[in-house]
Amino acid sequence: LANLDKLSKLRLDICGLLPQGEQLPASLSSLSRLTHLNITTHHSVPGSPLHLRLPWAWCQAAAELSSAYIVGLDLPQLSGVADDEPACPALTWLQLSDPTDPLSSTALVRCQAVKYLGIDYAVLRQADWAALASLPHLCSLDLEDCSYEEGGDEVPLPQLLGALTSLTCLSLEGHP
């Protein structure tokens, strides 16, 4: 795929053995002209890692990406990344299905242009809600079959939702 540097739309279903390691190859960063990404991994093959992440280099290079549908992959983690480095600056529509990493520790908090965010099959912690509240343009939030991890003296869910002041549309389906 690295030679397809003019590619603007990509739908990729990854089946079979996935690359070893915790992230997809950094060579994905050569796909810097993508505007639409639909990527799905299938983890039913014995020997495949439990989950993978998109490479941070790609999130920096994906300056034109406006929509992404990501299934079975996590966004890159922020550990070791400078505080001011943006990720996918044109990304306005994002659907995450079955993310494993806490959202608050991923590049999601650097995707400041996101207006629509859909999340399926995730465990949301208090820090994740704070990360969602930090997205200044988030208008629509669609949560389906997610769970909310409570413990100790954490803030109740209704109070956390109240911090999402830019929302004009909220959909909660399959929540406890």
XYZ file of N, CA and C in Angstrom:
528
model
N 0.799 -1.206 0.000
C 0.000 0.000 0.000
C 0.841 1.268 0.000
N 2.075 1.183 0.427
C 2.918 2.372 0.567
C 3.089 3.127 -0.748
N 2.982 2.462 -1.888
C 3.156 3.127 -3.184
C 1.901 3.860 -3.655
N 0.789 3.688 -2.980
C -0.466 4.306 -3.382
C -0.620 5.679 -2.724
N 0.326 6.558 -2.969
C 0.376 7.839 -2.270
C -0.682 8.840 -2.724
N -1.452 8.529 -3.776
C -2.539 9.405 -4.226
C -3.913 8.903 -3.788
N -3.932 7.786 -3.091
C -5.173 7.147 -2.665
C -5.943 8.061 -1.714
N -7.256 8.262 -2.004
C -8.059 9.118 -1.124
C -9.083 8.325 -0.305
N -9.476 7.145 -0.767
C -10.430 6.312 -0.035
C -9.861 4.909 0.084
N -9.977 4.352 1.282
C -9.462 3.006 1.517
C -10.419 2.233 2.392
N -10.800 1.055 1.922
C -11.541 0.094 2.740
C -10.662 -1.134 2.834
N -10.331 -1.491 4.059
C -9.383 -2.576 4.273
C -9.936 -3.515 5.331
N -10.142 -4.779 4.953
C -10.522 -5.827 5.895
C -9.303 -6.709 6.083
N -8.791 -6.737 7.297
C -7.598 -7.514 7.582
C -8.028 -8.834 8.201
N -7.812 -9.915 7.466
C -8.162 -11.252 7.933
C -6.890 -12.073 8.022
N -6.940 -13.106 8.790
C -5.768 -13.965 8.896
C -4.810 -13.443 9.945
N -3.585 -13.900 9.872
C -2.590 -13.492 10.853
C -2.255 -12.026 10.674
N -2.318 -11.286 11.756
C -1.998 -9.867 11.739
C -0.519 -9.683 12.041
N 0.044 -8.531 11.684
C 1.457 -8.309 11.950
C 1.764 -8.440 13.435
N 2.934 -8.965 13.745
C 3.343 -9.065 15.141
C 3.644 -7.676 15.677
N 3.454 -7.469 16.931
C 3.677 -6.164 17.534
C 2.363 -5.543 17.912
N 2.433 -4.328 18.406
C 1.238 -3.688 18.918
C 0.634 -2.679 17.970
N 1.253 -2.421 16.838
C 0.653 -1.459 15.912
C 0.845 -1.909 14.474
N 0.014 -1.375 13.610
C 0.156 -1.656 12.188
C 1.448 -1.017 11.698
N 1.970 -1.429 10.570
C 3.245 -0.891 10.096
C 3.218 0.628 9.916
N 4.298 1.284 10.274
C 4.418 2.746 10.144
C 4.368 3.178 8.687
N 4.586 2.253 7.753
C 4.533 2.602 6.332
C 3.152 3.094 5.916
N 2.136 2.868 6.751
C 0.807 3.419 6.467
C 0.841 4.939 6.388
N 1.841 5.556 6.983
C 1.932 7.021 6.965
C 2.144 7.571 5.559
N 2.525 6.722 4.615
C 2.659 7.182 3.224
C 1.286 7.438 2.589
N 0.219 6.957 3.214
C -1.139 7.184 2.709
C -1.683 8.497 3.274
N -0.963 9.560 3.062
C -1.285 10.854 3.674
C -2.433 11.590 2.988
N -2.858 11.135 1.806
C -3.947 11.817 1.089
C -5.314 11.196 1.331
N -5.387 10.226 2.219
C -6.671 9.603 2.507
C -7.643 10.624 3.071
N -8.865 10.609 2.555
C -9.932 11.423 3.128
C -10.949 10.540 3.843
N -11.062 9.275 3.421
C -12.013 8.330 4.008
C -11.306 7.005 4.265
N -11.451 6.519 5.483
C -10.832 5.253 5.869
C -11.877 4.357 6.507
N -11.931 3.103 6.060
C -12.778 2.082 6.655
C -11.872 0.877 6.846
N -11.511 0.591 8.095
C -10.566 -0.490 8.359
C -11.126 -1.405 9.442
N -11.097 -2.696 9.154
C -11.627 -3.711 10.065
C -10.601 -4.812 10.221
N -10.399 -5.246 11.464
C -9.543 -6.414 11.689
C -10.408 -7.530 12.251
N -10.075 -8.728 11.866
C -10.781 -9.911 12.337
C -9.805 -10.703 13.192
N -10.150 -10.892 14.460
C -9.233 -11.501 15.416
C -9.547 -12.959 15.710
N -10.268 -13.607 14.853
C -10.689 -14.978 15.142
C -9.632 -16.006 14.750
N -8.541 -15.565 14.181
C -7.512 -16.495 13.732
C -6.551 -16.807 14.881
N -6.322 -18.078 15.213
C -5.379 -18.420 16.278
C -3.994 -17.847 15.966
N -3.361 -17.297 16.982
C -2.018 -16.737 16.806
C -2.010 -15.244 16.534
N -3.178 -14.647 16.301
C -3.233 -13.206 16.071
C -3.124 -12.470 17.395
N -2.488 -11.280 17.400
C -2.458 -10.502 18.635
C -3.879 -10.098 19.033
N -4.078 -9.816 20.317
C -5.411 -9.471 20.797
C -5.936 -8.196 20.166
N -5.097 -7.199 20.003
C -5.510 -5.979 19.323
C -4.300 -5.244 18.794
N -4.553 -4.379 17.870
C -3.498 -3.581 17.254
C -3.877 -2.120 17.325
N -2.896 -1.264 17.112
C -3.126 0.177 17.066
C -2.706 0.706 15.708
N -3.350 1.802 15.325
C -2.862 2.540 14.166
C -1.555 3.209 14.566
N -0.629 3.405 13.634
C 0.642 4.042 13.983
C 0.485 5.554 14.185
N 1.187 6.115 15.170
C 1.134 7.551 15.442
C 1.593 8.334 14.215
N 2.603 7.860 13.520
C 3.111 8.558 12.322
C 1.995 8.740 11.298
N 1.119 7.765 11.170
C 0.027 7.894 10.206
C -0.970 8.955 10.667
N -1.283 8.986 11.955
C -2.234 9.984 12.464
C -1.693 11.401 12.271
N -0.390 11.554 12.301
C 0.204 12.863 12.033
C 0.161 13.187 10.545
N 0.378 12.196 9.707
C 0.443 12.415 8.256
C -0.949 12.524 7.627
N -1.978 12.047 8.288
C -3.331 11.999 7.719
C -4.027 13.356 7.836
N -3.437 14.356 7.253
C -3.942 15.730 7.376
C -5.252 15.958 6.635
N -5.588 15.114 5.655
C -6.803 15.298 4.864
C -7.931 14.348 5.261
N -7.672 13.429 6.189
C -8.670 12.448 6.587
C -9.854 13.145 7.249
N -11.051 12.961 6.672
C -12.246 13.597 7.239
C -13.187 12.586 7.884
N -13.141 11.316 7.481
C -14.004 10.315 8.105
C -13.262 8.996 8.244
N -13.527 8.330 9.377
C -12.865 7.048 9.636
C -13.821 6.120 10.365
N -13.881 4.894 9.891
C -14.650 3.822 10.506
C -13.636 2.761 10.886
N -13.411 2.575 12.180
C -12.324 1.723 12.652
C -12.901 0.628 13.541
N -12.715 -0.630 13.127
C -13.263 -1.771 13.853
C -12.119 -2.687 14.293
N -12.038 -2.935 15.591
C -11.058 -3.882 16.108
C -9.653 -3.348 16.188
N -9.485 -2.069 16.027
C -8.174 -1.417 16.136
C -8.291 -0.279 17.130
N -7.192 0.053 17.760
C -7.164 1.207 18.641
C -6.434 2.350 17.966
N -6.781 3.555 18.381
C -6.008 4.713 17.972
C -4.667 4.645 18.698
N -3.651 5.347 18.192
C -2.343 5.290 18.860
C -2.416 5.818 20.291
N -1.555 5.295 21.143
C -1.474 5.790 22.509
C -0.655 7.071 22.535
N -0.929 7.891 23.549
C -0.264 9.183 23.663
C 1.049 9.131 24.430
N 1.354 8.028 25.057
C 2.579 7.974 25.843
C 3.789 8.247 24.946
N 4.619 9.180 25.381
C 5.813 9.533 24.630
C 5.590 10.537 23.518
N 4.391 11.093 23.400
C 4.066 12.055 22.346
C 4.016 13.451 22.963
N 4.591 14.438 22.270
C 4.578 15.811 22.769
C 3.139 16.296 22.962
N 2.935 17.148 23.948
C 1.597 17.614 24.316
C 0.865 18.378 23.224
N 1.585 18.971 22.304
C 0.926 19.827 21.309
C 0.820 19.200 19.924
N 1.154 17.932 19.785
C 1.104 17.292 18.475
C -0.325 16.912 18.115
N -0.885 17.519 17.040
C -2.249 17.167 16.637
C -2.295 15.822 15.909
N -3.479 15.256 15.845
C -3.692 14.015 15.095
C -4.900 14.235 14.186
N -4.773 13.861 12.938
C -5.877 13.921 11.979
C -6.646 15.243 12.096
N -6.034 16.376 11.757
C -6.654 17.682 11.995
C -7.951 17.944 11.229
N -8.224 17.200 10.147
C -9.450 17.410 9.367
C -10.542 16.400 9.708
N -10.266 15.491 10.634
C -11.203 14.421 10.971
C -12.429 14.975 11.686
N -13.587 14.866 11.029
C -14.839 15.354 11.626
C -15.802 14.221 11.969
N -15.641 13.035 11.369
C -16.547 11.910 11.579
C -15.714 10.690 11.947
N -15.984 10.122 13.129
C -15.197 8.985 13.598
C -16.107 7.958 14.252
N -15.984 6.711 13.823
C -16.698 5.588 14.426
C -15.648 4.597 14.912
N -15.671 4.303 16.211
C -14.764 3.325 16.810
C -15.583 2.149 17.302
N -15.259 0.953 16.837
C -15.973 -0.228 17.275
C -14.988 -1.180 17.936
N -15.309 -1.567 19.161
C -14.527 -2.518 19.929
C -13.111 -2.023 20.247
N -12.971 -0.764 20.699
C -11.638 -0.323 21.107
C -11.264 -0.987 22.430
N -9.990 -1.263 22.608
C -9.503 -1.933 23.815
C -8.858 -0.943 24.778
N -8.032 -0.050 24.253
C -7.343 0.920 25.106
C -8.323 1.960 25.640
N -8.062 2.492 26.843
C -8.879 3.598 27.334
C -8.804 4.773 26.358
N -9.936 5.344 25.997
C -9.962 6.433 25.020
C -9.137 7.627 25.478
N -9.080 7.847 26.790
C -8.348 8.996 27.316
C -6.849 8.899 27.095
N -6.335 7.702 26.814
C -4.893 7.535 26.599
C -4.541 7.439 25.120
N -5.513 7.702 24.244
C -5.268 7.559 22.810
C -5.277 8.913 22.103
N -4.979 8.871 20.819
C -4.923 10.073 19.986
C -6.281 10.749 19.824
N -7.358 10.138 20.305
C -8.677 10.757 20.184
C -8.670 12.177 20.743
N -7.999 12.399 21.851
C -7.995 13.732 22.469
C -7.252 14.760 21.620
N -6.508 14.315 20.614
C -5.799 15.228 19.706
C -6.562 15.457 18.408
N -7.684 14.776 18.240
C -8.529 14.929 17.048
C -9.560 16.019 17.335
N -9.117 17.247 17.368
C -9.923 18.360 17.846
C -11.045 18.793 16.894
N -11.061 18.320 15.656
C -12.102 18.723 14.705
C -13.314 17.792 14.720
N -13.264 16.705 15.485
C -14.342 15.707 15.476
C -15.672 16.342 15.867
N -16.667 16.148 14.981
C -18.037 16.619 15.235
C -18.956 15.448 15.565
N -18.786 14.316 14.878
C -19.578 13.116 15.132
C -18.636 12.044 15.658
N -19.028 11.416 16.753
C -18.258 10.313 17.309
C -19.211 9.192 17.691
N -18.979 8.030 17.121
C -19.729 6.831 17.474
C -18.778 5.843 18.118
N -19.219 5.227 19.206
C -18.389 4.241 19.904
C -19.261 3.043 20.226
N -18.795 1.847 19.843
C -19.490 0.593 20.114
C -18.587 -0.306 20.954
N -19.188 -1.040 21.875
C -18.513 -2.108 22.610
C -17.230 -1.639 23.301
N -17.325 -0.552 24.036
C -16.171 -0.038 24.779
C -16.507 0.039 26.258
N -15.482 0.030 27.075
C -15.624 0.304 28.497
C -15.183 1.748 28.688
N -16.099 2.588 29.157
C -15.794 4.004 29.346
C -15.528 4.280 30.816
N -14.380 4.870 31.077
C -13.980 5.230 32.433
C -14.161 6.732 32.627
N -14.046 7.203 33.846
C -14.237 8.625 34.124
C -13.293 9.478 33.289
N -12.049 9.066 33.143
C -11.083 9.829 32.345
C -11.485 9.870 30.869
N -12.162 8.833 30.386
C -12.622 8.814 28.993
C -13.695 9.876 28.768
N -14.586 10.038 29.752
C -15.622 11.066 29.627
C -14.988 12.450 29.603
N -13.949 12.656 30.402
C -13.239 13.936 30.395
C -12.587 14.157 29.032
N -12.063 13.087 28.429
C -11.464 13.193 27.091
C -12.523 13.591 26.062
N -13.723 13.002 26.157
C -14.803 13.355 25.239
C -15.202 14.818 25.421
N -15.243 15.277 26.665
C -15.618 16.665 26.951
C -14.574 17.644 26.432
N -13.347 17.176 26.201
C -12.287 18.061 25.708
C -12.353 18.290 24.198
N -13.253 17.595 23.499
C -13.399 17.761 22.054
C -14.325 18.958 21.808
N -13.774 20.102 21.400
C -14.553 21.344 21.370
C -15.674 21.393 20.340
N -15.601 20.588 19.287
C -16.597 20.642 18.212
C -17.540 19.447 18.216
N -17.452 18.587 19.237
C -18.270 17.378 19.289
C -19.747 17.749 19.419
N -20.505 17.499 18.341
C -21.937 17.811 18.308
C -22.792 16.569 18.513
N -22.329 15.436 18.015
C -23.130 14.222 18.033
C -22.322 13.075 18.620
N -22.884 12.436 19.641
C -22.239 11.303 20.294
C -23.211 10.135 20.296
N -22.767 9.008 19.745
C -23.585 7.811 19.626
C -22.853 6.664 20.320
N -23.352 6.248 21.470
C -22.737 5.154 22.224
C -23.658 3.952 22.171
N -23.122 2.824 21.715
C -23.929 1.615 21.601
C -23.202 0.449 22.262
N -23.921 -0.231 23.153
C -23.393 -1.405 23.849
C -22.058 -1.139 24.531
N -21.940 0.028 25.129
C -20.764 0.367 25.924
C -21.101 0.156 27.392
N -20.089 0.005 28.192
C -20.319 -0.083 29.634
C -19.541 1.036 30.307
N -19.985 1.384 31.477
C -19.375 2.461 32.238
C -18.760 1.866 33.491
N -17.464 2.026 33.620
C -16.759 1.473 34.767
C -16.823 2.454 35.924
N -17.485 2.037 36.975
C -17.585 2.888 38.165
C -16.757 2.267 39.274
N -16.373 3.092 40.176
C -15.630 2.593 41.320
C -15.284 3.727 42.246
N -15.181 3.417 43.519
C -14.775 4.416 44.494
C -15.700 5.616 44.504
N -15.117 6.786 44.441
C -15.882 8.025 44.527
C -15.981 8.717 43.166
N -16.172 7.945 42.119
C -16.256 8.517 40.779
C -17.575 9.251 40.571
N -17.570 10.131 39.596
C -18.723 10.968 39.282
C -19.801 10.125 38.598
N -21.080 10.272 38.968
C -22.156 9.512 38.324
C -22.306 9.885 36.842
N -22.763 8.922 36.047
C -22.906 9.102 34.608
C -23.685 10.361 34.216
N -24.836 10.658 34.807
C -25.562 11.871 34.388
C -24.719 13.148 34.543
N -23.919 13.195 35.585
C -23.070 14.367 35.797
C -21.966 14.431 34.742
N -21.421 13.276 34.353
C -20.385 13.238 33.313
C -20.952 13.703 31.972
N -22.169 13.276 31.661
C -22.799 13.695 30.410
C -23.008 15.202 30.385
N -23.249 15.794 31.533
C -23.454 17.231 31.622
C -22.231 18.039 31.224
N -21.058 17.430 31.250
C -19.831 18.126 30.849
C -19.690 18.223 29.332
N -20.509 17.479 28.590
C -20.437 17.479 27.129
C -21.321 18.606 26.590
N -20.919 19.824 26.816
C -21.776 20.988 26.569
C -21.950 21.342 25.097
N -21.114 20.833 24.207
C -21.264 21.167 22.789
C -22.220 20.220 22.057
N -22.721 19.186 22.726
C -23.587 18.192 22.078
C -24.928 18.766 21.660
N -25.343 18.406 20.449
C -26.706 18.685 19.997
C -27.479 17.390 19.792
N -26.762 16.250 19.753
C -27.397 14.949 19.558
C -26.668 13.916 20.407
N -27.437 13.156 21.183
C -26.867 12.105 22.042
C -27.712 10.866 21.896
N -27.066 9.738 21.623
C -27.756 8.463 21.522
C -27.036 7.460 22.426
N -27.773 6.888 23.373
C -27.242 5.870 24.277
C -28.074 4.615 24.073
N -27.466 3.570 23.553
C -28.186 2.331 23.308
C -27.478 1.172 23.978
N -28.247 0.340 24.659
C -27.691 -0.866 25.265
C -26.836 -0.598 26.482
N -27.134 0.477 27.212
C -26.353 0.805 28.409
C -27.059 0.276 29.639
N -26.251 -0.029 30.691
C -26.874 -0.484 31.948
C -27.648 0.651 32.599
